[in-house]
Amino acid sequence: MAGGAEAAWLSVEIEQRERELRGLREQLAAVLAEEHGGAAQQGAGAVDADFPAKLPPLPAQAALSPADILRYSRQLVLPELGVRGQLLLARSSVLVVGCGGLGCPLAQYLAAAGVGRLGLVDHDVVETSNLHRQVLHGEARRGFPKAASAAAALRQLNSTVQYVPYCGALTPRSALQLVQQYDVVADCSDNVPTRYLVNDACVLAGKPLVSGSALRLEGQLVVYNYHGGPCYRCLFPKPPPPETVTNCADGGVLGVVPGIMGCIQALEVLKIISGMGSSFNQFMLMFDAQEGRFRNIKLRPKKSDCAVCGDNPSVTCLQDYEAFCGSSATDKCRTLHLLSSKDRISVEEYKKLLDEQVPHVLLDVRPKVEVNICRLEHAVHIPLSKLEEKDEECMEYLEKIIFEEKQRTDGQTSFPVYVVCKLGNDSQKAVRILQELPVKEFGPVLAKDIKGGLMTWASRIDPTFPQY
Amino acid sequence: MAAPVSLQVEFGGGAELLFDGVKKHQVTLPSQPEPWDIRNLLKWIKQNLLKERPELFMQGESVRPGILVLINDADWELMGELDYKLQDQDNVLFISTLHGG
Ligand SMILES: [Zn+2]
């Protein structure tokens, strides 16, 4: 018991120190970003930056230096690239929107290949759960802005490339001005509003857009707005309903999958700027990692009635993309508010109830794969999907558990069932279902959800409980 | 009477999660007076394969925004969309677009 308390206390202390360290790292990164960004970062804060007015043009280079020849020799001997192609790379600038799972490998190969300038946009900071796929960031740079962290890593790889980190979100206010200063844009973002924003900015600025995406074990890639081909809106005139969009935190992603897609994006960028041309104009590349299969899909041509690239465009300047898509321009998990506060309890209230040994059932409604990661010992597990389909076996099991626990009470009042999930969204949906349970079989049940779920339990009650 | 039509119907990009996680379905559409087109196929899928939450897959008589329909590895827009007349052994793929990175 004493050992347990000490361990808990130590964990809290460690967390406190780590928070302090994170703060210091952020300050350092902000200072570094300002220093390295130079003129580019003028007037810009570390976050939500007002992006730069104008970058100086890249110096025209007539010939490769001996150092360049040595460095790039293995690709210089390719007839498809040659000296001419290498000089074109050195004269080109590429804007990388998102320094995550796609942006890291993409930027790495573009820097290694000797692109002239890389703009690196990201509003986020490096977190531990990023490291499995965002391979430019390391443990030591947790808490750093990703754009600054990526620039620092790339500088070690190839110091002859110019890196311009933008530690803020791409916004409708800044995007066009930024995109205009680059030759090609790579969309490595993680959310729907940003994808429409980047597309429209590229169409308005007349820049090719190499767009990649990945989730779970699949990836997709298309080159938009290139040589008269379609744009993102030609393919997707209407944004998907927000509830159908899954992010990497909810859906999961195997790190190497965005790695593969980011590498192919880098390849297409290199082919475009070196004059070889892209293979994915009016084609989509689909990658299924589980089957080990790549598929090339022939797409529609540019649409004459497209809202932004069509003959009579209705989008002639950048708009409010979060409103257009009904979702926010981050990949952070959404917070649902389905239930009123009387149907919810806080983690603190639940802890108190546990300590007082109040009879109840704790129902964990996460998918099995997440329960295998971590769970509260006393919880009963029925995934939300089984509740939604009223799976017979599961409903009987629930009825049995409630009946057994009820024996420990006087049976006078409604029996409490508390529902928990990872973040407190699914648990609300489950409470809705439990509220409809037939009283005949289950008896009166009082269902409530635990606000913020197990992740809030981990941060506020039990620091030894894993976060994922 | 149109003869029965055998198809390979595939789901990807997460759309398969609405179909018990199964990506590939061998489907035989029964013979009917009208020839089978994509419009009828969607109705058939809704009744026979799609167990619940149809709004995550369909909107009206078509697929919801964000799902791309591919017929024999080509965008359905090139093939007549809902009016495309299905041929025996066609491959129809419904792919949800990904946004993660
Ligand atoms: Zn368009």
Coordinates of C-alpha atoms and ligand atoms in Angstrom, one line a residue:
Chain A
M1 CA 0.0 0.0 0.0
A2 CA 2.7 2.4 1.0
G3 CA 4.7 1.4 -2.0
G4 CA 1.7 2.1 -4.2
A5 CA 1.2 5.5 -2.8
E6 CA 4.8 6.4 -3.2
A7 CA 4.8 5.2 -6.8
A8 CA 1.7 7.4 -7.5
W9 CA 3.4 10.4 -5.9
L10 CA 6.5 9.9 -7.9
S11 CA 4.6 9.6 -11.1
V12 CA 2.8 12.9 -10.3
E13 CA 6.2 14.5 -9.6
I14 CA 7.7 13.2 -12.8
E15 CA 4.7 14.4 -14.8
Q16 CA 5.1 17.9 -13.2
R17 CA 8.8 18.0 -14.2
E18 CA 8.0 16.8 -17.7
R19 CA 5.5 19.6 -18.0
E20 CA 8.1 22.1 -17.0
L21 CA 10.6 20.7 -19.4
R22 CA 8.0 20.8 -22.2
G23 CA 7.4 24.5 -21.5
L24 CA 11.2 25.2 -21.7
R25 CA 11.5 23.2 -24.9
E26 CA 8.7 25.2 -26.5
Q27 CA 10.3 28.4 -25.5
L28 CA 13.7 27.2 -27.0
A29 CA 12.0 26.1 -30.2
A30 CA 10.2 29.4 -30.6
V31 CA 13.5 31.2 -30.2
L32 CA 15.3 28.9 -32.6
A33 CA 12.5 29.1 -35.2
E34 CA 12.8 32.9 -35.1
E35 CA 16.5 32.8 -35.5
H36 CA 16.6 30.2 -38.3
G37 CA 13.6 31.6 -40.1
G38 CA 15.3 34.9 -40.3
A39 CA 13.5 37.4 -42.5
A40 CA 10.9 34.7 -43.3
Q41 CA 9.7 34.7 -39.7
Q42 CA 9.6 38.5 -39.3
G43 CA 6.7 39.6 -37.2
A44 CA 5.6 36.0 -36.6
G45 CA 4.9 34.5 -33.2
A46 CA 5.6 30.9 -32.6
V47 CA 2.0 29.8 -33.0
D48 CA -0.7 31.0 -35.4
A49 CA 1.9 32.9 -37.2
D50 CA 1.1 35.7 -39.6
F51 CA 3.1 34.3 -42.4
P52 CA 5.9 36.2 -44.2
A53 CA 5.4 38.9 -46.7
K54 CA 8.0 37.8 -49.3
L55 CA 10.9 35.4 -49.6
P56 CA 13.9 36.4 -51.7
P57 CA 14.1 34.5 -55.0
L58 CA 16.4 31.5 -55.0
P59 CA 19.8 32.3 -56.5
A60 CA 20.2 31.2 -60.1
Q61 CA 22.8 28.5 -60.4
A62 CA 24.5 28.0 -63.8
A63 CA 26.5 25.0 -62.9
L64 CA 27.0 22.4 -60.1
S65 CA 29.9 22.8 -57.7
P66 CA 32.3 20.0 -57.2
A67 CA 30.7 19.4 -53.8
D68 CA 27.2 19.2 -55.4
I69 CA 28.6 16.7 -58.0
L70 CA 30.0 14.5 -55.3
R71 CA 26.9 14.7 -53.1
Y72 CA 24.3 14.0 -55.9
S73 CA 26.5 11.8 -58.1
R74 CA 24.3 8.7 -57.8
Q75 CA 21.3 10.5 -59.2
L76 CA 23.3 12.7 -61.6
V77 CA 24.3 9.7 -63.6
L78 CA 20.6 8.9 -64.2
P79 CA 19.9 10.1 -67.8
E80 CA 16.3 10.9 -66.7
L81 CA 17.6 13.5 -64.2
G82 CA 21.2 14.5 -65.1
V83 CA 22.8 17.8 -64.5
R84 CA 19.9 19.7 -66.0
G85 CA 17.4 18.0 -63.7
Q86 CA 19.6 18.6 -60.6
L87 CA 19.9 22.3 -61.4
L88 CA 16.1 22.4 -61.7
L89 CA 15.8 20.9 -58.3
A90 CA 18.2 23.4 -56.8
R91 CA 16.1 26.2 -58.4
S92 CA 12.8 24.9 -57.0
S93 CA 10.9 25.5 -53.9
V94 CA 8.3 23.2 -52.3
L95 CA 5.7 24.0 -49.6
V96 CA 5.0 21.1 -47.3
V97 CA 1.7 21.4 -45.5
G98 CA 1.9 19.2 -42.4
C99 CA 5.0 17.8 -40.9
G100 CA 3.5 14.6 -39.7
G101 CA 3.5 11.0 -41.0
L102 CA 3.5 12.0 -44.6
G103 CA 5.4 15.3 -44.4
C104 CA 8.4 13.8 -42.5
P105 CA 9.5 11.2 -45.1
L106 CA 8.5 13.6 -47.9
A107 CA 10.6 16.4 -46.6
Q108 CA 13.4 14.1 -45.8
Y109 CA 13.7 12.8 -49.4
L110 CA 13.3 16.3 -50.9
A111 CA 16.0 17.7 -48.7
A112 CA 18.3 14.7 -49.5
A113 CA 17.7 15.1 -53.2
G114 CA 18.8 18.8 -53.1
V115 CA 15.6 20.8 -53.6
G116 CA 16.4 24.6 -53.3
R117 CA 13.9 25.6 -50.6
L118 CA 11.5 23.8 -48.4
G119 CA 8.7 25.6 -46.6
L120 CA 7.5 23.6 -43.6
V121 CA 4.0 24.3 -42.2
D122 CA 2.6 22.8 -39.0
H123 CA 0.7 24.3 -36.1
D124 CA 1.2 21.3 -33.8
V125 CA 3.9 20.3 -31.3
V126 CA 5.7 16.9 -31.2
E127 CA 3.9 14.4 -29.0
T128 CA 5.1 10.9 -27.9
S129 CA 2.2 9.2 -29.8
N130 CA 3.6 10.9 -33.1
L131 CA 7.0 9.2 -33.0
H132 CA 6.0 5.9 -34.5
R133 CA 5.3 7.5 -37.8
Q134 CA 6.7 11.1 -37.8
V135 CA 10.2 10.0 -38.2
L136 CA 12.0 13.3 -38.3
H137 CA 11.1 14.2 -34.8
G138 CA 12.8 12.4 -31.9
E139 CA 12.3 11.8 -28.2
A140 CA 14.4 14.8 -27.4
R141 CA 12.2 17.2 -29.3
R142 CA 8.9 16.3 -27.7
G143 CA 7.0 19.5 -27.0
F144 CA 8.8 21.4 -29.9
P145 CA 6.8 22.9 -32.7
K146 CA 6.8 20.2 -35.5
A147 CA 7.9 22.7 -38.2
A148 CA 10.9 23.7 -36.2
S149 CA 11.7 20.2 -35.2
A150 CA 11.6 19.0 -38.8
A151 CA 13.8 21.9 -40.0
A152 CA 16.3 21.0 -37.3
A153 CA 16.4 17.4 -38.4
L154 CA 16.6 18.2 -42.1
R155 CA 19.4 20.7 -41.6
Q156 CA 21.5 17.9 -40.2
L157 CA 20.8 15.9 -43.3
N158 CA 21.5 18.5 -45.9
S159 CA 22.6 22.0 -44.8
T160 CA 22.7 23.4 -48.4
V161 CA 18.9 23.4 -48.6
Q162 CA 17.0 26.5 -47.3
Y163 CA 14.4 25.6 -44.7
V164 CA 11.5 27.9 -43.8
P165 CA 9.6 26.7 -40.8
Y166 CA 6.1 28.1 -40.3
C167 CA 5.0 27.2 -36.8
G168 CA 1.3 28.0 -37.2
A169 CA -1.8 26.8 -39.0
L170 CA -2.3 27.5 -42.6
T171 CA -5.3 29.9 -42.6
P172 CA -7.5 31.4 -45.4
R173 CA -5.8 34.7 -44.6
S174 CA -2.2 33.4 -45.0
A175 CA -2.5 30.5 -47.5
L176 CA -2.6 32.2 -50.8
Q177 CA 0.3 34.5 -50.1
L178 CA 2.3 31.6 -48.9
V179 CA 1.5 29.2 -51.8
Q180 CA 2.3 31.9 -54.4
Q181 CA 5.9 31.9 -53.2
Y182 CA 6.5 28.2 -53.9
D183 CA 6.6 26.1 -57.1
V184 CA 4.9 23.0 -55.9
V185 CA 2.7 22.3 -52.9
A186 CA 2.6 18.9 -51.1
D187 CA -0.6 18.4 -49.0
C188 CA 0.5 16.3 -46.1
S189 CA -2.3 17.6 -43.8
D190 CA -4.6 15.5 -41.6
N191 CA -8.0 17.1 -41.9
V192 CA -10.7 18.0 -44.4
P193 CA -10.9 21.8 -44.1
T194 CA -7.2 22.1 -44.7
R195 CA -7.4 19.9 -47.8
Y196 CA -10.0 22.2 -49.4
L197 CA -8.0 25.3 -48.3
V198 CA -4.8 24.0 -49.8
N199 CA -6.6 23.0 -53.0
D200 CA -8.3 26.3 -53.5
A201 CA -5.0 28.2 -52.8
C202 CA -3.2 26.1 -55.3
V203 CA -5.9 26.7 -58.0
L204 CA -5.9 30.4 -57.3
A205 CA -2.1 30.6 -57.4
G206 CA -1.8 28.2 -60.3
K207 CA 0.4 25.7 -58.5
P208 CA 0.5 21.9 -58.8
L209 CA -0.7 20.0 -55.7
V210 CA 0.7 16.6 -54.8
S211 CA -1.8 15.3 -52.3
G212 CA -1.3 12.3 -50.1
S213 CA -3.3 10.7 -47.3
A214 CA -3.2 7.6 -45.1
L215 CA -5.2 5.9 -42.4
R216 CA -5.1 2.4 -40.8
L217 CA -3.5 0.2 -43.5
E218 CA -4.4 2.3 -46.6
G219 CA -3.0 5.2 -48.5
Q220 CA -4.2 7.4 -51.4
L221 CA -2.3 9.8 -53.7
V222 CA -3.4 12.2 -56.4
V223 CA -1.7 15.1 -58.2
Y224 CA -4.2 18.0 -58.6
N225 CA -4.3 21.1 -60.7
Y226 CA -1.5 20.0 -63.0
H227 CA -1.3 20.3 -66.8
G228 CA -5.0 21.0 -67.1
G229 CA -6.1 18.0 -64.9
P230 CA -8.8 18.0 -62.2
C231 CA -8.5 19.7 -58.8
Y232 CA -9.6 18.3 -55.4
R233 CA -13.0 20.0 -55.8
C234 CA -13.6 18.5 -59.2
L235 CA -13.4 15.1 -57.5
F236 CA -15.1 16.1 -54.2
P237 CA -17.4 19.0 -54.8
K238 CA -19.0 18.5 -51.4
P239 CA -17.2 17.8 -48.2
P240 CA -18.0 14.5 -46.4
P241 CA -20.4 14.6 -43.5
P242 CA -18.1 15.3 -40.4
E243 CA -19.3 12.1 -38.6
T244 CA -18.0 10.0 -41.4
V245 CA -14.4 11.3 -41.1
T246 CA -12.0 9.3 -39.0
N247 CA -8.7 10.7 -37.7
C248 CA -5.5 8.8 -36.9
A249 CA -6.1 8.8 -33.2
D250 CA -9.5 7.1 -33.6
G251 CA -8.9 4.9 -36.6
G252 CA -5.2 4.1 -36.0
V253 CA -2.5 4.1 -38.6
L254 CA 0.5 1.8 -39.1
G255 CA 3.5 4.2 -39.2
V256 CA 5.1 2.8 -42.3
V257 CA 1.9 3.3 -44.4
P258 CA 2.1 7.2 -44.4
G259 CA 5.8 6.6 -44.7
I260 CA 5.3 4.8 -48.0
M261 CA 2.8 7.4 -49.3
G262 CA 5.0 10.3 -48.2
C263 CA 7.9 8.8 -50.2
I264 CA 5.7 8.4 -53.3
Q265 CA 4.6 12.0 -52.9
A266 CA 8.3 13.1 -52.7
L267 CA 8.9 11.1 -55.9
E268 CA 6.1 12.9 -57.8
V269 CA 7.3 16.3 -56.5
L270 CA 10.8 15.5 -57.7
K271 CA 9.5 14.4 -61.1
I272 CA 7.4 17.6 -61.5
I273 CA 10.1 20.0 -60.6
S274 CA 12.9 18.2 -62.6
G275 CA 10.7 18.3 -65.7
M276 CA 9.9 14.6 -65.9
G277 CA 6.3 15.1 -65.2
S278 CA 3.9 13.3 -62.9
S279 CA 2.3 9.9 -63.4
F280 CA -0.7 10.8 -61.3
N281 CA -2.3 13.7 -63.2
Q282 CA -6.0 12.5 -63.5
F283 CA -5.0 9.3 -61.8
M284 CA -5.3 8.1 -58.2
L285 CA -2.9 5.7 -56.6
M286 CA -4.4 3.5 -54.0
F287 CA -2.3 1.5 -51.6
D288 CA -3.7 -1.4 -49.6
A289 CA -0.9 -2.4 -47.2
Q290 CA -2.7 -5.5 -45.9
E291 CA -3.0 -7.0 -49.4
G292 CA 0.3 -5.5 -50.6
R293 CA -1.5 -4.0 -53.5
F294 CA -1.2 -0.8 -55.5
R295 CA -4.0 0.3 -57.8
N296 CA -4.1 3.1 -60.4
I297 CA -7.5 4.5 -60.9
K298 CA -8.3 6.7 -63.9
L299 CA -10.1 9.8 -62.7
R300 CA -12.5 12.2 -64.3
P301 CA -11.0 15.2 -66.2
K302 CA -11.2 18.8 -64.9
K303 CA -14.9 19.7 -64.5
S304 CA -16.1 22.7 -66.4
D305 CA -18.6 23.3 -63.6
C306 CA -16.0 23.1 -60.7
A307 CA -16.6 25.7 -58.1
V308 CA -13.0 26.8 -58.1
C309 CA -11.2 25.6 -61.3
G310 CA -14.3 25.6 -63.6
D311 CA -15.3 28.0 -66.3
N312 CA -17.4 30.2 -64.0
P313 CA -15.8 29.7 -60.6
S314 CA -17.9 30.8 -57.6
V315 CA -14.8 30.5 -55.3
T316 CA -12.5 33.4 -56.3
C317 CA -10.9 34.0 -53.0
L318 CA -10.3 31.8 -50.0
Q319 CA -13.2 31.3 -47.7
D320 CA -14.1 29.9 -44.2
Y321 CA -13.3 26.2 -44.7
E322 CA -14.1 25.1 -41.2
A323 CA -17.7 26.3 -41.8
F324 CA -17.8 24.8 -45.2
C325 CA -16.8 21.4 -43.9
G326 CA -18.5 21.6 -40.5
S327 CA -15.4 20.5 -38.7
S328 CA -12.2 22.0 -37.3
A329 CA -8.9 22.3 -39.1
T330 CA -7.1 19.8 -36.8
D331 CA -7.1 16.1 -36.5
K332 CA -7.9 16.3 -32.7
C333 CA -10.8 14.2 -31.5
R334 CA -14.1 15.9 -31.4
T335 CA -16.1 16.2 -28.1
L336 CA -19.7 15.2 -28.3
H337 CA -22.4 16.7 -26.1
L338 CA -25.2 14.2 -26.3
L339 CA -26.2 14.0 -22.7
S340 CA -27.2 16.6 -20.1
S341 CA -25.1 17.0 -17.1
K342 CA -27.5 15.0 -14.9
D343 CA -26.7 11.9 -17.0
R344 CA -22.9 12.3 -16.5
I345 CA -20.5 12.1 -13.7
S346 CA -16.9 13.3 -13.4
V347 CA -13.9 11.0 -12.8
E348 CA -13.6 12.4 -9.3
E349 CA -17.2 11.6 -8.5
Y350 CA -16.7 8.1 -9.9
K351 CA -13.5 7.6 -7.8
K352 CA -15.4 8.7 -4.6
L353 CA -18.2 6.2 -5.4
L354 CA -15.6 3.4 -5.9
D355 CA -13.9 4.3 -2.6
E356 CA -17.3 4.1 -0.8
Q357 CA -17.9 0.8 -2.4
V358 CA -21.3 1.8 -3.8
P359 CA -22.8 -1.1 -5.7
H360 CA -22.9 -0.5 -9.4
V361 CA -21.8 -1.9 -12.8
L362 CA -19.0 -0.2 -14.8
L363 CA -19.5 -0.8 -18.5
D364 CA -16.5 -0.3 -20.8
V365 CA -17.8 0.2 -24.4
R366 CA -14.5 0.5 -26.2
P367 CA -13.6 -1.9 -29.1
K368 CA -11.8 -5.1 -27.9
V369 CA -8.5 -4.1 -29.4
E370 CA -8.4 -1.0 -27.1
V371 CA -9.5 -3.0 -24.0
N372 CA -6.5 -5.2 -24.7
I373 CA -4.3 -2.1 -24.4
C374 CA -5.5 -1.2 -20.9
R375 CA -8.6 -1.5 -18.8
L376 CA -10.0 -1.0 -15.3
E377 CA -10.0 -4.4 -13.6
H378 CA -13.6 -4.3 -12.4
A379 CA -15.1 -3.1 -15.7
V380 CA -17.5 -5.3 -17.7
H381 CA -16.7 -5.1 -21.4
I382 CA -19.3 -4.8 -24.2
P383 CA -18.3 -2.8 -27.3
L384 CA -20.6 0.0 -28.4
S385 CA -21.1 -1.7 -31.8
K386 CA -22.7 -4.8 -30.0
L387 CA -25.0 -2.5 -28.0
E388 CA -26.0 -0.7 -31.1
E389 CA -27.0 -3.9 -32.9
K390 CA -28.6 -5.2 -29.6
D391 CA -26.4 -8.4 -29.9
E392 CA -28.4 -11.1 -28.1
E393 CA -25.5 -12.7 -26.3
C394 CA -24.2 -9.4 -25.0
M395 CA -27.6 -8.2 -23.9
E396 CA -28.2 -11.4 -21.9
Y397 CA -24.7 -11.0 -20.4
L398 CA -25.5 -7.5 -19.3
E399 CA -28.8 -8.5 -17.9
K400 CA -27.1 -11.2 -15.8
I401 CA -24.4 -8.9 -14.5
I402 CA -26.9 -6.2 -13.5
F403 CA -29.1 -8.8 -11.8
E404 CA -26.1 -10.2 -9.8
E405 CA -24.8 -6.9 -8.7
K406 CA -28.3 -5.8 -7.7
Q407 CA -28.4 -8.6 -5.1
R408 CA -26.0 -6.4 -3.1
T409 CA -28.5 -3.6 -2.8
D410 CA -31.9 -3.3 -1.1
G411 CA -33.4 -3.3 -4.7
Q412 CA -35.5 -0.2 -3.9
T413 CA -33.9 2.4 -6.3
S414 CA -32.8 2.4 -9.9
F415 CA -29.6 0.4 -10.2
P416 CA -26.6 2.5 -11.3
V417 CA -24.7 1.6 -14.5
Y418 CA -21.7 3.8 -15.3
V419 CA -20.4 3.7 -18.8
V420 CA -16.8 4.5 -19.8
C421 CA -14.8 4.7 -23.1
K422 CA -11.6 6.3 -24.1
L423 CA -12.6 10.0 -24.3
G424 CA -16.2 10.1 -23.3
N425 CA -17.9 10.2 -26.7
D426 CA -19.0 6.6 -27.3
S427 CA -20.0 6.3 -23.6
Q428 CA -22.6 9.0 -24.2
K429 CA -24.0 7.1 -27.2
A430 CA -24.1 3.9 -25.0
V431 CA -26.0 5.7 -22.2
R432 CA -28.6 6.7 -24.7
I433 CA -29.0 3.0 -25.6
L434 CA -29.1 1.9 -22.0
Q435 CA -31.8 4.4 -21.2
E436 CA -34.0 2.6 -23.6
L437 CA -33.5 -0.9 -22.1
P438 CA -36.8 -2.7 -21.3
V439 CA -37.5 -2.4 -17.6
K440 CA -39.2 -5.8 -17.7
E441 CA -35.9 -7.6 -18.1
F442 CA -33.4 -5.2 -16.7
G443 CA -35.3 -3.6 -13.9
P444 CA -35.0 0.1 -13.4
V445 CA -31.5 1.2 -14.5
L446 CA -29.9 4.5 -14.0
A447 CA -27.2 4.9 -16.7
K448 CA -24.6 7.6 -16.6
D449 CA -21.4 8.2 -18.5
I450 CA -18.0 9.1 -17.0
K451 CA -17.0 12.4 -18.5
G452 CA -13.8 12.4 -20.5
G453 CA -13.4 8.7 -20.2
L454 CA -10.4 6.7 -19.3
M455 CA -7.9 9.3 -20.6
T456 CA -9.3 11.8 -18.1
W457 CA -9.2 9.1 -15.4
A458 CA -5.5 8.6 -16.3
S459 CA -4.7 12.3 -16.2
R460 CA -6.7 13.3 -13.1
I461 CA -7.1 10.2 -10.9
D462 CA -4.5 7.5 -11.7
P463 CA -1.3 8.7 -13.4
T464 CA -0.1 5.1 -13.7
F465 CA -3.0 4.3 -16.1
P466 CA -1.7 4.2 -19.7
Q467 CA -2.6 6.9 -22.1
Y468 CA -2.9 6.1 -25.8
Chain B
M1 CA -35.7 -10.1 -68.9
A2 CA -32.1 -9.3 -68.1
A3 CA -30.0 -12.2 -67.2
P4 CA -28.5 -12.4 -63.6
V5 CA -25.3 -10.4 -63.3
S6 CA -22.2 -11.5 -61.3
L7 CA -20.1 -8.8 -59.9
Q8 CA -17.2 -8.3 -57.6
V9 CA -18.2 -5.5 -55.2
E10 CA -15.4 -4.0 -53.1
F11 CA -15.2 -1.5 -50.3
G12 CA -12.1 0.4 -49.2
G13 CA -10.7 3.4 -47.3
G14 CA -12.8 2.5 -44.3
A15 CA -16.1 2.0 -46.2
E16 CA -15.7 -1.7 -45.5
L17 CA -16.3 -1.1 -41.8
L18 CA -20.0 -0.7 -42.7
F19 CA -19.9 -4.2 -44.2
D20 CA -18.5 -6.2 -41.2
G21 CA -15.0 -5.3 -42.3
V22 CA -15.3 -7.4 -45.4
K23 CA -13.6 -5.7 -48.4
K24 CA -14.5 -8.1 -51.2
H25 CA -18.0 -9.4 -51.9
Q26 CA -18.9 -11.8 -54.7
V27 CA -22.4 -10.7 -55.7
T28 CA -24.9 -12.2 -58.1
L29 CA -27.8 -9.9 -58.9
P30 CA -30.9 -11.8 -59.8
S31 CA -32.6 -11.5 -63.2
Q32 CA -35.1 -8.7 -63.5
P33 CA -37.1 -7.0 -66.2
E34 CA -34.8 -3.9 -66.3
P35 CA -31.1 -4.1 -66.9
W36 CA -29.0 -3.6 -63.7
D37 CA -27.4 -0.2 -63.4
I38 CA -25.5 1.4 -60.5
R39 CA -28.7 3.1 -59.2
N40 CA -30.3 -0.4 -58.8
L41 CA -27.1 -1.9 -57.4
L42 CA -27.0 0.8 -54.7
K43 CA -30.6 -0.1 -53.7
W44 CA -29.7 -3.8 -53.7
I45 CA -26.6 -3.1 -51.5
K46 CA -28.7 -1.1 -49.1
Q47 CA -31.1 -3.9 -48.7
N48 CA -28.8 -6.9 -48.8
L49 CA -25.3 -5.9 -47.6
L50 CA -25.6 -2.7 -45.6
K51 CA -26.8 -3.7 -42.1
E52 CA -27.1 -0.4 -40.4
R53 CA -26.4 3.3 -40.4
P54 CA -27.1 3.7 -44.2
E55 CA -26.5 7.4 -43.8
L56 CA -22.8 6.7 -43.5
F57 CA -22.8 5.2 -47.0
M58 CA -25.7 6.7 -48.9
Q59 CA -27.4 10.1 -49.4
G60 CA -30.6 9.9 -51.4
E61 CA -30.2 7.4 -54.2
S62 CA -26.5 8.0 -54.5
V63 CA -23.4 7.5 -52.4
R64 CA -22.7 10.2 -49.7
P65 CA -20.0 12.9 -50.4
G66 CA -16.5 11.6 -49.8
I67 CA -17.1 8.2 -51.4
L68 CA -15.7 7.6 -54.8
V69 CA -17.2 4.9 -57.0
L70 CA -14.9 3.1 -59.4
I71 CA -16.1 0.8 -62.2
N72 CA -13.3 -1.5 -63.5
D73 CA -10.7 0.8 -62.0
A74 CA -12.1 3.9 -63.6
D75 CA -14.0 6.9 -62.0
W76 CA -17.7 6.3 -62.4
E77 CA -18.0 9.9 -63.7
L78 CA -16.4 8.6 -66.9
M79 CA -18.9 5.8 -67.2
G80 CA -22.3 7.5 -66.7
E81 CA -22.5 7.4 -62.9
L82 CA -25.8 6.0 -61.6
D83 CA -26.9 5.1 -65.2
Y84 CA -24.0 2.8 -66.0
K85 CA -25.4 -0.5 -67.2
L86 CA -23.6 -3.3 -65.3
Q87 CA -21.9 -6.1 -67.3
D88 CA -21.3 -9.6 -66.0
Q89 CA -18.0 -9.8 -64.2
D90 CA -17.7 -6.1 -63.6
N91 CA -15.7 -4.8 -60.6
V92 CA -17.4 -2.0 -58.6
L93 CA -15.3 -0.4 -55.9
F94 CA -16.6 2.0 -53.3
I95 CA -13.7 3.9 -51.7
S96 CA -14.0 6.3 -48.8
T97 CA -11.4 9.1 -49.2
L98 CA -8.8 9.3 -46.5
H99 CA -7.8 12.5 -44.8
G100 CA -5.2 11.5 -42.3
G101 CA -1.5 12.2 -42.5
Ligands
ZN1 ZN -11.7 21.7 -59.9

